[in-house]
Amino acid sequence: MPNPIGPHVVDDVMTHTAVAVGRDAPYKEIVALMDQWKVSALPVLEGEGRVVGVVSEADLLPKEAFRDTGPAPEDAVKAGAVRAGDLMSSPAVTVRAGASLAEAARLMARRRVKRLPVVDEIGLLEGVVSRSDLLKVFLREDGEIAAEVRHSVLGGTAATGLDVTVAEGVVTLRGTLADRALVPLLARAARAVEGVVDVRIALADPRGGGS
């Protein structure tokens, strides 16, 4: 993964070649593309590639869910739709390529979506980022995480008495620290490093006793 030191952004993990459909794409074509590409949602484009909406499995399901009962009024439009333009959710929830992974994750959680179209400054599709893409940071090697913690968290003189070890993504800061008030700040900073699963701090008594 690029950028061994420093925060990663959506562009580092997203799929740059994204499958998408136009407003007039028929229902069965949408289902077939989702099955072929193993995705749960497709951006809907118009013009030169501007994202105008997203059609997801949730948008397609009413047609089957109400096949034998008839849809409730709030579901009638989606149940009767046969084209992407009528099926899609609009406006699309999108993210920029330069957004942080944390920002994209919060957006997915808040809007309850599994995938986000990645767009440029004028709304043209650049790719797609999924939940599984955001989890790639947890594939970082322990040594890479340790190097970033040493550089970005322990780089200040206030933390020169500490060393870092990382095992299975769990960071342990061990050593002496003159100002114990820094403990929560260091823990928070270490936890913010991408790929960190948990943070443990084991301080020794600077006078020679236990922590």
CSV table of C-alpha atoms in Angstrom, one decimal:
chain,number,residue,atom,x,y,z
A,1,MET,CA,0.0,0.0,0.0
A,2,PRO,CA,1.4,3.5,-0.8
A,3,ASN,CA,2.4,6.1,1.7
A,4,PRO,CA,4.0,4.0,4.4
A,5,ILE,CA,4.1,7.1,6.6
A,6,GLY,CA,1.1,9.3,6.8
A,7,PRO,CA,-2.6,9.1,6.4
A,8,HIS,CA,-4.1,7.3,3.5
A,9,VAL,CA,-6.9,8.7,1.4
A,10,VAL,CA,-9.7,7.2,-0.7
A,11,ASP,CA,-7.6,7.3,-3.9
A,12,ASP,CA,-5.2,4.8,-2.3
A,13,VAL,CA,-7.7,2.0,-1.8
A,14,MET,CA,-10.6,2.7,-4.2
A,15,THR,CA,-11.4,0.7,-7.4
A,16,HIS,CA,-10.5,3.0,-10.2
A,17,THR,CA,-12.3,1.1,-12.9
A,18,ALA,CA,-15.9,1.2,-11.9
A,19,VAL,CA,-18.9,-0.3,-13.6
A,20,ALA,CA,-21.8,2.1,-14.0
A,21,VAL,CA,-25.1,2.4,-15.9
A,22,GLY,CA,-27.0,5.2,-17.6
A,23,ARG,CA,-30.5,6.5,-16.7
A,24,ASP,CA,-32.1,4.3,-19.3
A,25,ALA,CA,-30.5,1.0,-18.3
A,26,PRO,CA,-33.2,-1.6,-17.9
A,27,TYR,CA,-33.9,-3.5,-14.7
A,28,LYS,CA,-32.6,-6.9,-15.9
A,29,GLU,CA,-29.4,-5.4,-17.2
A,30,ILE,CA,-28.8,-3.8,-13.8
A,31,VAL,CA,-29.3,-7.1,-12.0
A,32,ALA,CA,-27.0,-8.9,-14.5
A,33,LEU,CA,-24.2,-6.3,-14.0
A,34,MET,CA,-24.5,-6.6,-10.2
A,35,ASP,CA,-24.2,-10.3,-10.4
A,36,GLN,CA,-21.4,-10.3,-13.0
A,37,TRP,CA,-19.3,-7.8,-11.0
A,38,LYS,CA,-20.3,-9.0,-7.5
A,39,VAL,CA,-21.4,-5.5,-6.4
A,40,SER,CA,-24.4,-4.3,-4.4
A,41,ALA,CA,-24.9,-1.0,-6.0
A,42,LEU,CA,-24.1,0.8,-9.3
A,43,PRO,CA,-23.6,4.6,-10.0
A,44,VAL,CA,-26.0,6.1,-12.5
A,45,LEU,CA,-24.4,8.4,-15.0
A,46,GLU,CA,-25.5,11.0,-17.5
A,47,GLY,CA,-23.6,13.2,-20.0
A,48,GLU,CA,-19.9,12.7,-19.9
A,49,GLY,CA,-19.9,10.7,-16.7
A,50,ARG,CA,-21.6,12.9,-14.1
A,51,VAL,CA,-23.0,10.8,-11.2
A,52,VAL,CA,-26.7,11.6,-10.8
A,53,GLY,CA,-27.7,8.7,-8.5
A,54,VAL,CA,-27.0,5.2,-7.3
A,55,VAL,CA,-29.2,2.1,-7.8
A,56,SER,CA,-28.7,-0.5,-5.2
A,57,GLU,CA,-30.0,-3.9,-4.3
A,58,ALA,CA,-32.4,-2.2,-1.9
A,59,ASP,CA,-33.8,-0.2,-4.8
A,60,LEU,CA,-34.4,-3.3,-6.8
A,61,LEU,CA,-35.9,-5.5,-4.1
A,62,PRO,CA,-39.4,-4.0,-3.9
A,63,LYS,CA,-40.3,-5.5,-7.3
A,64,GLU,CA,-39.8,-9.0,-5.8
A,65,ALA,CA,-40.9,-8.2,-2.3
A,66,PHE,CA,-44.4,-7.1,-3.3
A,67,ARG,CA,-44.8,-9.5,-6.3
A,68,ASP,CA,-47.8,-11.3,-4.7
A,69,THR,CA,-49.2,-8.7,-2.4
A,70,GLY,CA,-49.0,-5.3,-4.1
A,71,PRO,CA,-46.7,-2.6,-2.8
A,72,ALA,CA,-47.5,0.0,-0.1
A,73,PRO,CA,-47.9,3.5,-1.5
A,74,GLU,CA,-44.4,4.5,-0.4
A,75,ASP,CA,-42.9,1.5,-2.3
A,76,ALA,CA,-45.1,1.7,-5.4
A,77,VAL,CA,-42.7,3.8,-7.5
A,78,LYS,CA,-39.7,1.5,-7.0
A,79,ALA,CA,-41.8,-1.6,-7.4
A,80,GLY,CA,-43.1,-0.4,-10.7
A,81,ALA,CA,-39.9,1.0,-12.1
A,82,VAL,CA,-38.1,-0.6,-15.0
A,83,ARG,CA,-35.2,1.8,-15.7
A,84,ALA,CA,-32.3,3.0,-13.6
A,85,GLY,CA,-33.5,6.6,-13.7
A,86,ASP,CA,-36.7,5.6,-11.8
A,87,LEU,CA,-35.0,3.0,-9.6
A,88,MET,CA,-32.1,5.0,-8.4
A,89,SER,CA,-31.7,7.0,-5.2
A,90,SER,CA,-30.8,10.6,-5.9
A,91,PRO,CA,-28.9,12.7,-5.3
A,92,ALA,CA,-26.1,10.2,-4.9
A,93,VAL,CA,-24.0,10.0,-1.8
A,94,THR,CA,-20.5,10.5,-3.1
A,95,VAL,CA,-17.0,11.1,-1.8
A,96,ARG,CA,-13.9,12.8,-3.2
A,97,ALA,CA,-10.7,10.9,-4.0
A,98,GLY,CA,-8.7,13.0,-1.5
A,99,ALA,CA,-11.0,12.3,1.4
A,100,SER,CA,-9.5,10.4,4.4
A,101,LEU,CA,-10.5,6.8,4.9
A,102,ALA,CA,-12.1,7.8,8.3
A,103,GLU,CA,-14.2,10.4,6.5
A,104,ALA,CA,-15.4,7.9,4.0
A,105,ALA,CA,-16.2,5.3,6.7
A,106,ARG,CA,-18.2,7.8,8.7
A,107,LEU,CA,-20.2,8.8,5.6
A,108,MET,CA,-20.9,5.1,4.8
A,109,ALA,CA,-22.0,4.5,8.4
A,110,ARG,CA,-24.1,7.7,8.6
A,111,ARG,CA,-25.9,7.1,5.3
A,112,ARG,CA,-26.0,3.3,5.7
A,113,VAL,CA,-24.5,2.5,2.3
A,114,LYS,CA,-21.9,-0.2,1.4
A,115,ARG,CA,-20.3,1.6,-1.5
A,116,LEU,CA,-19.6,5.2,-2.5
A,117,PRO,CA,-19.0,6.6,-5.9
A,118,VAL,CA,-15.8,8.6,-6.0
A,119,VAL,CA,-16.1,11.8,-7.9
A,120,ASP,CA,-14.0,14.8,-9.0
A,121,GLU,CA,-14.7,18.4,-8.4
A,122,ILE,CA,-17.4,18.6,-11.0
A,123,GLY,CA,-19.1,15.3,-10.1
A,124,LEU,CA,-17.6,13.1,-12.8
A,125,LEU,CA,-17.0,9.4,-11.7
A,126,GLU,CA,-13.4,8.5,-10.9
A,127,GLY,CA,-14.0,5.1,-9.2
A,128,VAL,CA,-15.9,3.4,-6.4
A,129,VAL,CA,-14.8,2.7,-2.8
A,130,SER,CA,-16.4,0.0,-0.7
A,131,ARG,CA,-16.5,-1.1,2.9
A,132,SER,CA,-14.0,-3.8,2.1
A,133,ASP,CA,-11.6,-1.3,0.5
A,134,LEU,CA,-11.6,0.8,3.7
A,135,LEU,CA,-10.7,-2.3,5.7
A,136,LYS,CA,-7.5,-2.8,3.7
A,137,VAL,CA,-5.7,-0.6,6.2
A,138,PHE,CA,-5.9,-3.5,8.6
A,139,LEU,CA,-3.7,-5.5,6.2
A,140,ARG,CA,-0.7,-3.2,7.0
A,141,GLU,CA,2.3,-5.0,8.3
A,142,ASP,CA,3.1,-4.6,12.0
A,143,GLY,CA,6.5,-3.1,11.2
A,144,GLU,CA,4.9,-0.4,9.0
A,145,ILE,CA,2.5,0.5,11.7
A,146,ALA,CA,5.3,0.7,14.3
A,147,ALA,CA,7.3,2.9,12.0
A,148,GLU,CA,4.4,5.4,11.6
A,149,VAL,CA,3.8,5.4,15.4
A,150,ARG,CA,7.4,6.2,16.0
A,151,HIS,CA,7.4,8.9,13.4
A,152,SER,CA,4.0,10.6,14.0
A,153,VAL,CA,3.2,9.8,17.7
A,154,LEU,CA,6.6,9.4,19.5
A,155,GLY,CA,8.5,12.0,17.4
A,156,GLY,CA,8.1,14.7,20.0
A,157,THR,CA,10.6,15.2,22.8
A,158,ALA,CA,8.0,14.6,25.5
A,159,ALA,CA,7.7,10.9,24.5
A,160,THR,CA,11.4,10.1,24.1
A,161,GLY,CA,11.3,7.6,26.9
A,162,LEU,CA,8.9,5.3,25.1
A,163,ASP,CA,9.3,2.5,22.6
A,164,VAL,CA,6.7,0.9,20.5
A,165,THR,CA,6.0,-2.7,19.6
A,166,VAL,CA,3.1,-3.9,17.4
A,167,ALA,CA,1.7,-7.4,17.3
A,168,GLU,CA,-1.3,-8.3,15.1
A,169,GLY,CA,-2.2,-4.6,14.9
A,170,VAL,CA,-2.1,-4.1,18.7
A,171,VAL,CA,0.3,-1.2,19.6
A,172,THR,CA,2.1,-1.3,22.9
A,173,LEU,CA,3.9,1.8,24.1
A,174,ARG,CA,6.4,0.8,26.8
A,175,GLY,CA,8.9,2.8,28.9
A,176,THR,CA,9.0,5.9,31.0
A,177,LEU,CA,7.0,9.1,30.6
A,178,ALA,CA,7.7,12.1,32.8
A,179,ASP,CA,4.3,13.6,32.3
A,180,ARG,CA,1.6,11.0,32.9
A,181,ALA,CA,-1.0,13.5,31.7
A,182,LEU,CA,0.2,12.8,28.1
A,183,VAL,CA,-1.0,9.2,28.3
A,184,PRO,CA,-4.6,9.7,26.9
A,185,LEU,CA,-3.2,12.0,24.2
A,186,LEU,CA,-0.6,9.4,23.1
A,187,ALA,CA,-3.2,6.7,23.2
A,188,ARG,CA,-5.6,8.7,21.0
A,189,ALA,CA,-2.8,9.6,18.6
A,190,ALA,CA,-1.7,6.0,18.3
A,191,ARG,CA,-5.2,4.8,17.8
A,192,ALA,CA,-5.6,7.2,14.9
A,193,VAL,CA,-2.8,5.5,13.0
A,194,GLU,CA,-4.4,3.5,10.2
A,195,GLY,CA,-4.3,-0.3,10.8
A,196,VAL,CA,-4.2,0.0,14.6
A,197,VAL,CA,-6.5,-2.5,16.2
A,198,ASP,CA,-5.9,-1.5,19.8
A,199,VAL,CA,-3.5,0.5,22.0
A,200,ARG,CA,-1.9,-0.6,25.3
A,201,ILE,CA,0.4,1.5,27.4
A,202,ALA,CA,2.8,0.0,29.9
A,203,LEU,CA,4.7,2.6,31.8
A,204,ALA,CA,7.6,2.0,34.2
A,205,ASP,CA,8.0,4.1,37.3
A,206,PRO,CA,10.8,6.6,36.5
A,207,ARG,CA,12.1,6.1,40.0
A,208,GLY,CA,12.6,2.4,39.4
A,209,GLY,CA,9.3,0.9,40.6
A,210,GLY,CA,6.6,-0.8,38.6
A,211,SER,CA,3.9,1.0,36.6
